[in-house]
XYZ file of C-alpha atoms in Angstrom:
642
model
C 0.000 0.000 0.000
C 1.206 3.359 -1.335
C 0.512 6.159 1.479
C 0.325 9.910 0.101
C 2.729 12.209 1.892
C 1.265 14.614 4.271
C 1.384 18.315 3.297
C 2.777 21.118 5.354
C -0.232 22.647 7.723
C 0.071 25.423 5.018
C -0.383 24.076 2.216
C -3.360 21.649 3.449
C -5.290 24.682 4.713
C -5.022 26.090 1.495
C -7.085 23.031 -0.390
C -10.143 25.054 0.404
C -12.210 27.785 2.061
C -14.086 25.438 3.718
C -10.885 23.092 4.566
C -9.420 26.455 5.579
C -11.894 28.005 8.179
C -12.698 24.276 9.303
C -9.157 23.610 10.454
C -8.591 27.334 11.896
C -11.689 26.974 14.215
C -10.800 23.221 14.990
C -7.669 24.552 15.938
C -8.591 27.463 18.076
C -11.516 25.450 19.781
C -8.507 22.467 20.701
C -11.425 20.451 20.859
C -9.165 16.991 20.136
C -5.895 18.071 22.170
C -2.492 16.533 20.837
C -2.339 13.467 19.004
C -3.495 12.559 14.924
C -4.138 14.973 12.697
C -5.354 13.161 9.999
C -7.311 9.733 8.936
C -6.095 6.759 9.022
C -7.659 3.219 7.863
C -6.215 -0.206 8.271
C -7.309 -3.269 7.461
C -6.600 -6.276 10.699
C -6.879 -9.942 9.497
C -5.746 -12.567 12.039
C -6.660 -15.599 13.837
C -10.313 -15.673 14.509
C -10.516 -11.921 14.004
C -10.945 -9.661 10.502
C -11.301 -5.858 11.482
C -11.035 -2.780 9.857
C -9.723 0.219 12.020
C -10.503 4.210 11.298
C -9.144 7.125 13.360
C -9.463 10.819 12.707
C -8.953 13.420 15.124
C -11.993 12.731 17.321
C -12.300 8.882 17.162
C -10.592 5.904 16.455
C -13.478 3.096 15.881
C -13.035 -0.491 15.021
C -15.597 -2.252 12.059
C -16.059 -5.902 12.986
C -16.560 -7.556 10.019
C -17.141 -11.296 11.111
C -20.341 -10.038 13.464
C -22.401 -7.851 11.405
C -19.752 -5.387 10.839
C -21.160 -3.601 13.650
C -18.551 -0.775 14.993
C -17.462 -2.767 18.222
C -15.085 -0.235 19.725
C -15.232 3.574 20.057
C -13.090 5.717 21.116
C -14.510 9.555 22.069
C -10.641 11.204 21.899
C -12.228 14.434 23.914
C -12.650 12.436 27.349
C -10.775 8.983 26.091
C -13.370 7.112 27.283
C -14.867 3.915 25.270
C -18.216 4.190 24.478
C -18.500 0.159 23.476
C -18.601 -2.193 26.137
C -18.289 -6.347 24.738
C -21.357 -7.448 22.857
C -22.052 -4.009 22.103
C -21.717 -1.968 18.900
C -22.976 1.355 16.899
C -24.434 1.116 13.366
C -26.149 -2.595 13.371
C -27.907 -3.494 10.595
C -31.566 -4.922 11.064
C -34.939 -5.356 8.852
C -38.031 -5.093 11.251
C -39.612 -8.109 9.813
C -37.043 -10.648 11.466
C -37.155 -9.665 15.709
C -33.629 -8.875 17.300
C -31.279 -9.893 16.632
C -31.716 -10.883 13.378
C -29.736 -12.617 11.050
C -27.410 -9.628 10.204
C -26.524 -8.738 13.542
C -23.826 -11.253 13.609
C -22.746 -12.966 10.106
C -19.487 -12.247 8.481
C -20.102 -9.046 5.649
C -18.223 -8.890 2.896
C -15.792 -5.134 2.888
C -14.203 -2.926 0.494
C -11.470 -0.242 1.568
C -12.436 3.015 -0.774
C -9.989 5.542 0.859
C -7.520 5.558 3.356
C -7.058 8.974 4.041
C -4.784 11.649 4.757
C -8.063 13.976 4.277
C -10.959 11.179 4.602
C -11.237 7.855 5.032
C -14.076 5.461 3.329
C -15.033 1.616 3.918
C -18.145 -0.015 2.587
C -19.488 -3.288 3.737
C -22.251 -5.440 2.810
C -24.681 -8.717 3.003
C -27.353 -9.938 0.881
C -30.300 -10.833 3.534
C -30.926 -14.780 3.101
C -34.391 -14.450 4.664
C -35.280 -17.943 5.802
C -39.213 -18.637 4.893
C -39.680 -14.560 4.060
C -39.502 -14.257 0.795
C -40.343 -10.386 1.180
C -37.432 -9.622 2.187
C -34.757 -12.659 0.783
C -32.264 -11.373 -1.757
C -32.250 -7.673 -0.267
C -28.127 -6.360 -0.344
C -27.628 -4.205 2.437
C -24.841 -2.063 2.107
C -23.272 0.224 4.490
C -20.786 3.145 3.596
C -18.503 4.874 6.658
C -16.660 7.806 6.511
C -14.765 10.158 8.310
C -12.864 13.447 7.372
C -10.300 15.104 9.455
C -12.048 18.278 10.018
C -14.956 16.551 11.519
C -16.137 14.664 14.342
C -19.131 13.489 12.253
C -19.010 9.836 11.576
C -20.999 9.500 8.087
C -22.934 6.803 7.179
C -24.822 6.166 3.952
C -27.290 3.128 3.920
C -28.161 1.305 0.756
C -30.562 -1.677 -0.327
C -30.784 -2.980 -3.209
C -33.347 -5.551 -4.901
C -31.480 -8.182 -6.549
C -34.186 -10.397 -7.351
C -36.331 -10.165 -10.053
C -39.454 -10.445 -7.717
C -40.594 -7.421 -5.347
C -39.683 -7.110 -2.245
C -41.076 -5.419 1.181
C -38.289 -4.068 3.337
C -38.168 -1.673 6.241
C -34.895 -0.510 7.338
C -34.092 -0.773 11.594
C -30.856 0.768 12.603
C -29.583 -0.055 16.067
C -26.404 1.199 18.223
C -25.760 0.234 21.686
C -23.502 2.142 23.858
C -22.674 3.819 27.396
C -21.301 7.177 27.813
C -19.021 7.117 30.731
C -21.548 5.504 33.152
C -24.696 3.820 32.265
C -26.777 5.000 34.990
C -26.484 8.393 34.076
C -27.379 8.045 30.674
C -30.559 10.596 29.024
C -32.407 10.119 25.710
C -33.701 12.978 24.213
C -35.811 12.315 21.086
C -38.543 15.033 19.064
C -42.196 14.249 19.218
C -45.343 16.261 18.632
C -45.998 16.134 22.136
C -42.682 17.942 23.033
C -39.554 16.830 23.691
C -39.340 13.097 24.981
C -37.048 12.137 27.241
C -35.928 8.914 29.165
C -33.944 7.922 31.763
C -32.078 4.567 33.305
C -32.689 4.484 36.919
C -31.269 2.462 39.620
C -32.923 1.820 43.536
C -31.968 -0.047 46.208
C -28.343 0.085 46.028
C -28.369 -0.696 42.293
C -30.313 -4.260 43.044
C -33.155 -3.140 40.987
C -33.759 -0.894 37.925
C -35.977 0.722 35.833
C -36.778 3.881 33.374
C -38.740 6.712 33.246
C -39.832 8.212 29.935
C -41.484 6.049 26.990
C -39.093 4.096 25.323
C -41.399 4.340 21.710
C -41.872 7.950 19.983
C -44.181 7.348 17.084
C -44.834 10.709 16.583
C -41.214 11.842 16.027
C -41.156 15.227 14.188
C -37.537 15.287 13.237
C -35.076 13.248 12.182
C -32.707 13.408 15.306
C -32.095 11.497 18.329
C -29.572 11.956 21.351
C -27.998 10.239 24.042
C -26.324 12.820 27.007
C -24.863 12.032 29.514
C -24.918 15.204 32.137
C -22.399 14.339 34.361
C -19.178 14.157 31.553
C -21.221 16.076 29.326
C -20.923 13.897 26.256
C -23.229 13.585 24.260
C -23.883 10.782 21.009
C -25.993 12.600 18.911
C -27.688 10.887 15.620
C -28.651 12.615 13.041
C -31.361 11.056 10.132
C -33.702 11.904 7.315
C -36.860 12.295 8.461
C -38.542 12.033 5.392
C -37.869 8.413 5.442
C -38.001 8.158 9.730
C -41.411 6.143 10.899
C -40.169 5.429 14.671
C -37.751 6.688 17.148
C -36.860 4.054 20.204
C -34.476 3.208 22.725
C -34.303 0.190 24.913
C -33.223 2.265 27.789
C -32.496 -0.777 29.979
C -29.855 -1.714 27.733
C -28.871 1.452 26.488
C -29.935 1.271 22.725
C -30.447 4.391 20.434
C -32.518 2.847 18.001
C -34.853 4.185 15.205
C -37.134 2.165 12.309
C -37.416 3.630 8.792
C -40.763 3.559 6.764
C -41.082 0.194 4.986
C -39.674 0.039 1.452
C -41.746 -2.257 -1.549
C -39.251 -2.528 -4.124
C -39.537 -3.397 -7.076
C -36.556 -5.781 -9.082
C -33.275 -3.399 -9.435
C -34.541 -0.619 -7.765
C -32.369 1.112 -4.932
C -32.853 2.822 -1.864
C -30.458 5.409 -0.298
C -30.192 7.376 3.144
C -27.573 9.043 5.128
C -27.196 9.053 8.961
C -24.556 10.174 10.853
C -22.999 10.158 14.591
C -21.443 13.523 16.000
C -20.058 12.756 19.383
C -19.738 15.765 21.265
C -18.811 17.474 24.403
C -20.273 19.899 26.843
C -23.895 19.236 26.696
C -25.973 18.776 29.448
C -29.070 18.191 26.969
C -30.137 18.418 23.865
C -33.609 20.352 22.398
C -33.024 20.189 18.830
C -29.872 18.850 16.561
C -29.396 18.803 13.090
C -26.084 18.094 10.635
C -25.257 21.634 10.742
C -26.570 22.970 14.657
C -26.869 21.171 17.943
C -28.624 23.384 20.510
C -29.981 22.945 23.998
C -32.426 25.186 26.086
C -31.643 24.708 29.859
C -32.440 26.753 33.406
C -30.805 27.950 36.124
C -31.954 29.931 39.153
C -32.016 33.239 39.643
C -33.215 34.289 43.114
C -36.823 33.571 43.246
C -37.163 32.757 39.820
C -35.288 31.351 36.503
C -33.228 33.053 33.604
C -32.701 30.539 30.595
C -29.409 29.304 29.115
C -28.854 29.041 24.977
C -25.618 26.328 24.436
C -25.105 26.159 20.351
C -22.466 24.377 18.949
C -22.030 23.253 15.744
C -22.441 19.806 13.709
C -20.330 18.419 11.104
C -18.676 22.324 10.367
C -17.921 25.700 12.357
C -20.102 28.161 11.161
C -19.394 31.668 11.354
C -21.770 34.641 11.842
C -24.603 32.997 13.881
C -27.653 35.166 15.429
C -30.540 34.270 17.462
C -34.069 35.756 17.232
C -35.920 34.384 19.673
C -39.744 34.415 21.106
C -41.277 33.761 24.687
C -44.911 32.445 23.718
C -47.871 31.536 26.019
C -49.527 28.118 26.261
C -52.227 27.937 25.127
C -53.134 30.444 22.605
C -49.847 30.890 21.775
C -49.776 35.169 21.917
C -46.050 36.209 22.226
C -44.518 37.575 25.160
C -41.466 38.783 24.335
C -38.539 38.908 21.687
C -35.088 39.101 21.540
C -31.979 39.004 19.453
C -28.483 37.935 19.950
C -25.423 37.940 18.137
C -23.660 34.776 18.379
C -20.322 35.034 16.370
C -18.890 31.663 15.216
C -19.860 27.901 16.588
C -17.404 25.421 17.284
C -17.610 22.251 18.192
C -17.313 22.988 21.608
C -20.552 24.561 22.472
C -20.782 28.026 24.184
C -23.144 29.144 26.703
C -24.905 31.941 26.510
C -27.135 33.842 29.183
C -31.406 34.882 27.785
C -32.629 38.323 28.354
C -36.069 37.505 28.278
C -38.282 38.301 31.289
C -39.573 34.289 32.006
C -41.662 36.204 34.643
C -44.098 37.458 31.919
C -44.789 33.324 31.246
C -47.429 32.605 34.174
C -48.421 29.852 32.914
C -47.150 27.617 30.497
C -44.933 28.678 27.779
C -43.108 27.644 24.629
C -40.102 29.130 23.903
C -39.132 29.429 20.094
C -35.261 30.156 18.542
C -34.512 30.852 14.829
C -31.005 30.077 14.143
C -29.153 31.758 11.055
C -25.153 31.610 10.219
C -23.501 31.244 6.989
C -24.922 28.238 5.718
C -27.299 27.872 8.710
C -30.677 28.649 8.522
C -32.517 26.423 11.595
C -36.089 27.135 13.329
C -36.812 25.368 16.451
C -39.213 24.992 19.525
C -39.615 23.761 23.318
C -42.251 23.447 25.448
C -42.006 23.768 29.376
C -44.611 23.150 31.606
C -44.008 25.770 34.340
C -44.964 23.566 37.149
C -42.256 21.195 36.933
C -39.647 23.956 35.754
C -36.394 23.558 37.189
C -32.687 23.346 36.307
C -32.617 19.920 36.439
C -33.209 18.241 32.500
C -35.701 15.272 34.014
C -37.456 18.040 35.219
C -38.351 19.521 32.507
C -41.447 18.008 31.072
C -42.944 19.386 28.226
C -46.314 21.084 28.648
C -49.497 19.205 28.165
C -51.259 21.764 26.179
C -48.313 21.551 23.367
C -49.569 19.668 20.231
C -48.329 19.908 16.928
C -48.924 18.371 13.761
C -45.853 16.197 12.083
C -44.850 17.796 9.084
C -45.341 15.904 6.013
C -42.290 14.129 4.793
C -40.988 14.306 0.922
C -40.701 10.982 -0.922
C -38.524 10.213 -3.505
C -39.758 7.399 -5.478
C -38.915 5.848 -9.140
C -42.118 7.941 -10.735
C -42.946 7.766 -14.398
C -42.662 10.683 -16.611
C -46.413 10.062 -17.747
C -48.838 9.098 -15.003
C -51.216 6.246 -17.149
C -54.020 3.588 -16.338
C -52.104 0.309 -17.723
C -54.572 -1.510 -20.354
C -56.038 -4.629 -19.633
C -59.142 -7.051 -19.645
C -61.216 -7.523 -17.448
C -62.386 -6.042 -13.829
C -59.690 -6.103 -11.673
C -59.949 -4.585 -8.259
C -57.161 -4.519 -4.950
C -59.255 -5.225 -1.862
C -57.328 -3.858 1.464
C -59.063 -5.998 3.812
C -59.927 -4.975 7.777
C -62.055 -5.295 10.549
C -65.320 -6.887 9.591
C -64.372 -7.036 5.879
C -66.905 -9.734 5.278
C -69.716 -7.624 6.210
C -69.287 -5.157 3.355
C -69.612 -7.861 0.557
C -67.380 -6.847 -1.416
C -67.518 -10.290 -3.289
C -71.171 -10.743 -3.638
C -71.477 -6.965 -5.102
C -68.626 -7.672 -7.858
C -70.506 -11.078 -8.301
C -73.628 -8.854 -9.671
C -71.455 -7.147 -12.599
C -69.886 -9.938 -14.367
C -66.576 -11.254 -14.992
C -63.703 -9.692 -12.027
C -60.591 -10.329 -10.950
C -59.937 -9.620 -6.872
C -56.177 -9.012 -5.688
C -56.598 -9.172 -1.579
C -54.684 -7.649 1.064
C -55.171 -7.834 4.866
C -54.159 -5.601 7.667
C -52.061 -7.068 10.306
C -50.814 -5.463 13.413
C -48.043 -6.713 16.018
C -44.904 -5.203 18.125
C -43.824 -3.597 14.573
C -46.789 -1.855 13.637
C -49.928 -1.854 11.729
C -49.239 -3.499 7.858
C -50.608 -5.275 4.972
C -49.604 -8.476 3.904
C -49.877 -7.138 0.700
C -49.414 -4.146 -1.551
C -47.933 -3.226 -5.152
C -44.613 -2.829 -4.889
C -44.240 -0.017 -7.820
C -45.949 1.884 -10.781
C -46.337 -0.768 -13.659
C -48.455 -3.016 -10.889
C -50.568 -0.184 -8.969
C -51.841 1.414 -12.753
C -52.807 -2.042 -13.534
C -56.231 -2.230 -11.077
C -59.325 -0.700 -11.638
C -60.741 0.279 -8.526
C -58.751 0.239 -4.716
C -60.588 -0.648 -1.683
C -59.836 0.505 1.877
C -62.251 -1.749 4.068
C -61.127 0.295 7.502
C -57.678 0.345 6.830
C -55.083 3.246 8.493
C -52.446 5.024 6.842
C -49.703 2.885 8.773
C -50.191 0.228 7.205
C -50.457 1.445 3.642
C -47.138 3.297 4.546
C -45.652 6.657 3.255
C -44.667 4.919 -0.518
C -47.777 3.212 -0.836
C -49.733 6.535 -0.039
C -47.671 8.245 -2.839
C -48.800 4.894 -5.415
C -52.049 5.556 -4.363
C -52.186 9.396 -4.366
C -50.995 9.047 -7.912
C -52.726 5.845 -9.041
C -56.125 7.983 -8.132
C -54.640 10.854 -9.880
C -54.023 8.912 -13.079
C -57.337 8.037 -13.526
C -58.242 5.288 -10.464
C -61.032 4.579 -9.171
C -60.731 4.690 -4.891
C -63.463 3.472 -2.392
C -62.688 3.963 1.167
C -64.937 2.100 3.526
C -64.990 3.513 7.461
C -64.517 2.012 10.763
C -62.852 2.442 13.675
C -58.881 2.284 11.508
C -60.910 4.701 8.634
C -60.844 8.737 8.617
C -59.998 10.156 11.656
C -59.699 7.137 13.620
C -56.933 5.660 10.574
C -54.712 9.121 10.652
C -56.185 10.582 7.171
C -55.821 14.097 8.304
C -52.220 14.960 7.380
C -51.308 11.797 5.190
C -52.017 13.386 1.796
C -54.577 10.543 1.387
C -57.233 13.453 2.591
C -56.294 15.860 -0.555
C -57.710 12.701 -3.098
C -61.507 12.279 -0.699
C -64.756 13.976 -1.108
C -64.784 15.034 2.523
C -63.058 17.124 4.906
C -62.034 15.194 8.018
C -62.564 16.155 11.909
C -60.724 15.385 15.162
C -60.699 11.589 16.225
C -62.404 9.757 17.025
C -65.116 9.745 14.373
C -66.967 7.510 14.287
C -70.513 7.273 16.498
C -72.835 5.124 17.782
C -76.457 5.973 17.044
C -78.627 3.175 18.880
C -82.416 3.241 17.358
C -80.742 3.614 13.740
C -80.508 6.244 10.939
C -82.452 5.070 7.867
C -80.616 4.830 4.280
C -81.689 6.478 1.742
C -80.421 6.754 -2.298
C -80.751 9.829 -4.446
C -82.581 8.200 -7.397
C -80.855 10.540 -9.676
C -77.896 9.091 -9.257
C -78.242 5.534 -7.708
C -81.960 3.913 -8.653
C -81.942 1.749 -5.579
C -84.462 1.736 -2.781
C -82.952 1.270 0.769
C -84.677 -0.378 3.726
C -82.000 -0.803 6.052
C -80.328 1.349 8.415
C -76.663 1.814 9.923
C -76.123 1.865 13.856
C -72.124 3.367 13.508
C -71.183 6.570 11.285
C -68.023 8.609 11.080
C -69.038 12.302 11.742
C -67.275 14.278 8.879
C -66.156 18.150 9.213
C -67.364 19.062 5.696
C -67.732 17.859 1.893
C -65.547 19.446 -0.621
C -67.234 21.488 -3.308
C -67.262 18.821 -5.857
C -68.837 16.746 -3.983
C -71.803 14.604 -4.709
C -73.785 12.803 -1.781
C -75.510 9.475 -2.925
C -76.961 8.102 0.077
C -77.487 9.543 3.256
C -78.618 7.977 7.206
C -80.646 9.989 8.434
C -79.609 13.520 7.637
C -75.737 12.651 7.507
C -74.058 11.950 3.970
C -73.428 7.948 4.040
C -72.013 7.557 0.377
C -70.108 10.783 -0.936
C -68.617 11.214 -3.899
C -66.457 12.846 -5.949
C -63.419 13.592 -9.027
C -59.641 14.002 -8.116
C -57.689 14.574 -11.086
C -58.398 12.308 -13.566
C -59.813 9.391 -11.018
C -63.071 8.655 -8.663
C -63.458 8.385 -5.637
C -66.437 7.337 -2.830
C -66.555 7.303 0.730
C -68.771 5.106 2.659
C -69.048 6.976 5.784
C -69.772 4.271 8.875
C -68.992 0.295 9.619
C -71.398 -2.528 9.053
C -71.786 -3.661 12.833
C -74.336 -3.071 15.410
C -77.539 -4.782 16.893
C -80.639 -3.254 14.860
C -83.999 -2.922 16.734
C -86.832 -5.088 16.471
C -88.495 -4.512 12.608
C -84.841 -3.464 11.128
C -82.352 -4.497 9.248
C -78.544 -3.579 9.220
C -77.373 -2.011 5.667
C -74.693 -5.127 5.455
C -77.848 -7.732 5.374
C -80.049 -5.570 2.755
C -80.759 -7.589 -0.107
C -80.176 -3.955 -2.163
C -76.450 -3.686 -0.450
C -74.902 -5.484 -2.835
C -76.587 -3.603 -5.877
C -75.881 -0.819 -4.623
C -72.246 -1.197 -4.090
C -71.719 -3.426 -6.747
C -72.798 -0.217 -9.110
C -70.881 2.128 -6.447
C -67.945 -0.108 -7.741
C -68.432 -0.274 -11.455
């Protein structure tokens, strides 16, 4: 092996302005201390043991590549203390269809050296998943790309799977890293929900003879792609940073110190690839973290000031210094949310040792509850963040500082990326062919029976599951060529989980196209199934209020068709129906209970679509009959269909 010579300090900072002001601030900060100034890779191959080692600056980690090629030793060079203890490692690949560990978390992967440094260093490794008995997910290659520069103390990881097979596959993603910072038991994890900011603690009682955590270990709501281990004491802090366009689930196993997080689930079609980055930034001098991103980590803290608080700002910076950095910052009331008070600070430069800098606003003015909300802007840094504080458990201690329960936001709506042709187009065919999402009480919409009435069909079915992992179907198009190629779409009480953020984008776009849609309700329908938000509301005829939706109405509310449109007569009633806010403009209602629409209609685009607005269950009085057992049901939905 050939190794480049290493350039004078001059010289090297003159590769680059970025390169230039990177090493200047790295130097003054003296973040590292003594010791290598550069990276360094080397491959280990001996008895029983086939490693690949990396060092920069800040770390010096070891890739095991005979157990998963999980990173089994790291090395945080600003305290020297290793965050890996045995049987532990950072970056573990896992698929949440197979339950921990999986079969990747410990087979030999296959490696490939791409750089050894002075400047960066690059290794990729990889495994094709073998999948015993799933074929969803068998002849998946998951490949994982490391790097590190020697400017940063980011450890950058880029995540590919591929389809090799010439079948589709269903894949969802599960990333997993286990480690202790200097202590387990005083280990935090600080994660970004709608409800605030979650966090979770290991705690020990009786001497250490018994444990147990406080804080939810599952945020399902996350609503940004970060999440942070800190621990107070040393004030390091391992803080991962993902896209959250693809991010369905933060989690940590706090009792065994996991940072852990599940991606949305993948159907890929044969060739196709997926990509995401992640990285690691291990840092010092944070007690906490609020919000984190590649380029900004910030915390909002609280110390006492005679009989009251004054609140602390420590920013420090991600994978680069950034220079020129101001605050503008608002002290907002919960609930309502009128502002209190402003203010603006000018920062200077971050580093990536974080600086701590003393509020001006009057917390006083707060008597209640209160949000406090920072916008962040530096050269190349243009950040927006919140935190809520309940003011009855405000303190300067970071358990302590729950968020308030009148904080609710909505989670923004992620960006997907998929393989989407030019020309959105029915695919031709013959025949009736319909997909039939199948869920509670299918049977009792008669699907079946109602296709029976208009001739010669062809029924693709797909039920909704739910376990430890989530709600999902057992089936759904993996791509384009296969979702154009249906008809009609059925949603027999299904929720957006389990159609998952692609398959909301096929369908979105199969309706769009020219599909025809029919979403049936229920208790996993509407409000109840997390419409509002998903994109899935933008294709329906109605408008969608808060959950849940869906009522019970005991003596009945009799059906009713407009003949005009559908010339059946209805003598059946329905016992539970979702409560809608509105109807869109275009709107047509077809049948109505009572004096609620029942069966709405309408255009999207080039496609139709129809709501049936309640669930076939419920005990009908004496001298009635349930919609689901109406001899007219099936004619009527059987033409609903057509």
């Amino acid at each position: 092996m050939t190794t480049k010579p290493k350039a004078s300090l001059t010289s090297r900072l003159g590769i680059s302005t970025r390169r230039a002001s990177a090493r200047i601030a790295l130097l003054l900060s003296l973040f590292h201390g003594p010791g290598l100034a550069e990276v360094t890779v080397k491959q280990v191959k001996e008895a029983g043991k086939s490693e690949i080692d990396m060092e920069n600056p800040f770390v010096r980690l070891s890739v095991d590549l005979l157990h998963g090629a999980r990173v089994t030793g790291f090395v945080h060079k600003a305290t020297g203390h290793q965050w890996i203890d045995s049987g532990q490692g950072l970056f573990a690949d896992h698929v949440w269809q197979q339950s921990w560990p999986g079969e990747l978390y410990s087979v030999p992967y296959e490696a490939r050296v791409e750089k050894t440094g002075p400047e960066e260093g690059i290794v990729t490794v990889w495994r094709v998943i073998e999948g015993a008995g799933q074929t969803d997910i068998a002849g998946v290659r998951v490949e994982r790309t490391l790097r590190l520069s020697d400017d940063s103390p980011a450890v950058e990881v880029t995540i590919k799977l591929t389809n090799t097979t010439d079948g589709p596959r269903s894949v969802g993603y599960w990333s997993q890293h286990i480690l202790n910072l200097g202590g387990p038991s005083d280990n935090f994890y600080l994660r970004p929900s709608a409800r605030g900011l979650s966090v979770g603690e290991k705690v020990y009682r009786d001497g250490g003879r018994q444990q147990s955590w406080l804080g939810e270990e599952w945020v399902k709501d996350p609503v940004a792609g970060w999440s942070a281990a800190v621990n107070p004491m040393t004030g390091e802090a391992a803080v991962f940073v993902m896209d959250y366009n693809d991010l369905r689930w933060l989690y940590n196993c706090i009792s065994s110190w996991t940072v852990e997080w599940y991606y949305d689930l993948l159907r890929m079609t044969p060739g196709r690839e997926w990509t995401t980055n992640l990285m690691l930034l291990p840092l010092k001098g944070y007690k906490g973290v609020t919000y984190a991103s590649k380029e900004l980590i910030a915390d909002l803290s609280f110390q006492r000031k005679g009989a009251g608080f004054t609140m602390l700002y420590n920013l420090g910076a991600g994978v680069r210094p950034v220079a020129n950095v101001q605050l503008e910052t608002e002290l907002v009331s919960l609930p309502g949310r009128p502002t209190l008070a402003r203010e603006s600070k000018r920062v200077g430069a971050l580093t990536f040792s974080p600086q701590q800098i003393a509020s001006g606003l009057d917390l006083a003015r707060a008597r209640g509850d209160f949000l406090v909300r920072v916008h962040v802007s530096g050269d190349g840094l243009d950040h927006t963040f919140e935190r809520s504080f309940s003011r009855k458990a405000l303190s300067d201690h970071l358990i302590a500082e729950y968020p308030s329960a009148r904080y609710l936001i909505p989670r923004p709506v992620k960006k997907k990326s998929l393989p989407r042709p030019s020309v959105l187009k029915l695919s031709p065919h013959n025949g009736f062919t319909v997909l039939e999402l199948r869920g509670m009480f299918y049977p009792h919409w008669r699907i079946a029976q109602a296709l029976g009435r208009g001739g010669p069909h062809r029924v693709q079915p797909a039920h909704f599951v739910t376990n430890v992992y989530g709600d999902r179907l057992d089936y759904f198009p993996a791509g384009y060529d296969e979702m154009l190629g249906y008809d009609v779409v059925v949603l027999e009480d299904i929720p957006v989980e389990a159609i998952g953020e692609e398959g909301l984008a096929l369908l979105k776009d199969y309706v769009e196209a020219g599909g025809g849609l029919l979403v049936c309700g229920g208790w996993h329908s509407f409000a109840g199934g997390g419409y509002v938000g998903s994109g899935l509301e933008d294709v329906l005829p109605v408008t969608i209020g808060p959950s849940p939706d869906l009522h019970w109405h005991a003596q009945g509310l009799s059906l009713k068709a407009d003949q005009r449109f559908l010339p059946v007569t209805l003598s059946s009633f329905a016992y539970w129906c979702q409560e809608i806010k509105g109807r869109k403009a275009d709107s047509t209602v077809i049948v109505t209970a009572g004096d609620k629409p029942f069966l709405v209609t309408s255009t999207y685009r080039k496609g139709r679509v129809a709501c049936l607005l309640g669930a076939p269950c419920g005990s009908p009085q004496p001298g009635q009959t349930g919609f689901w057992e109406d001899d007219h049901w099936t004619e009527l939905l059987g033409q609903t269909l057509r």
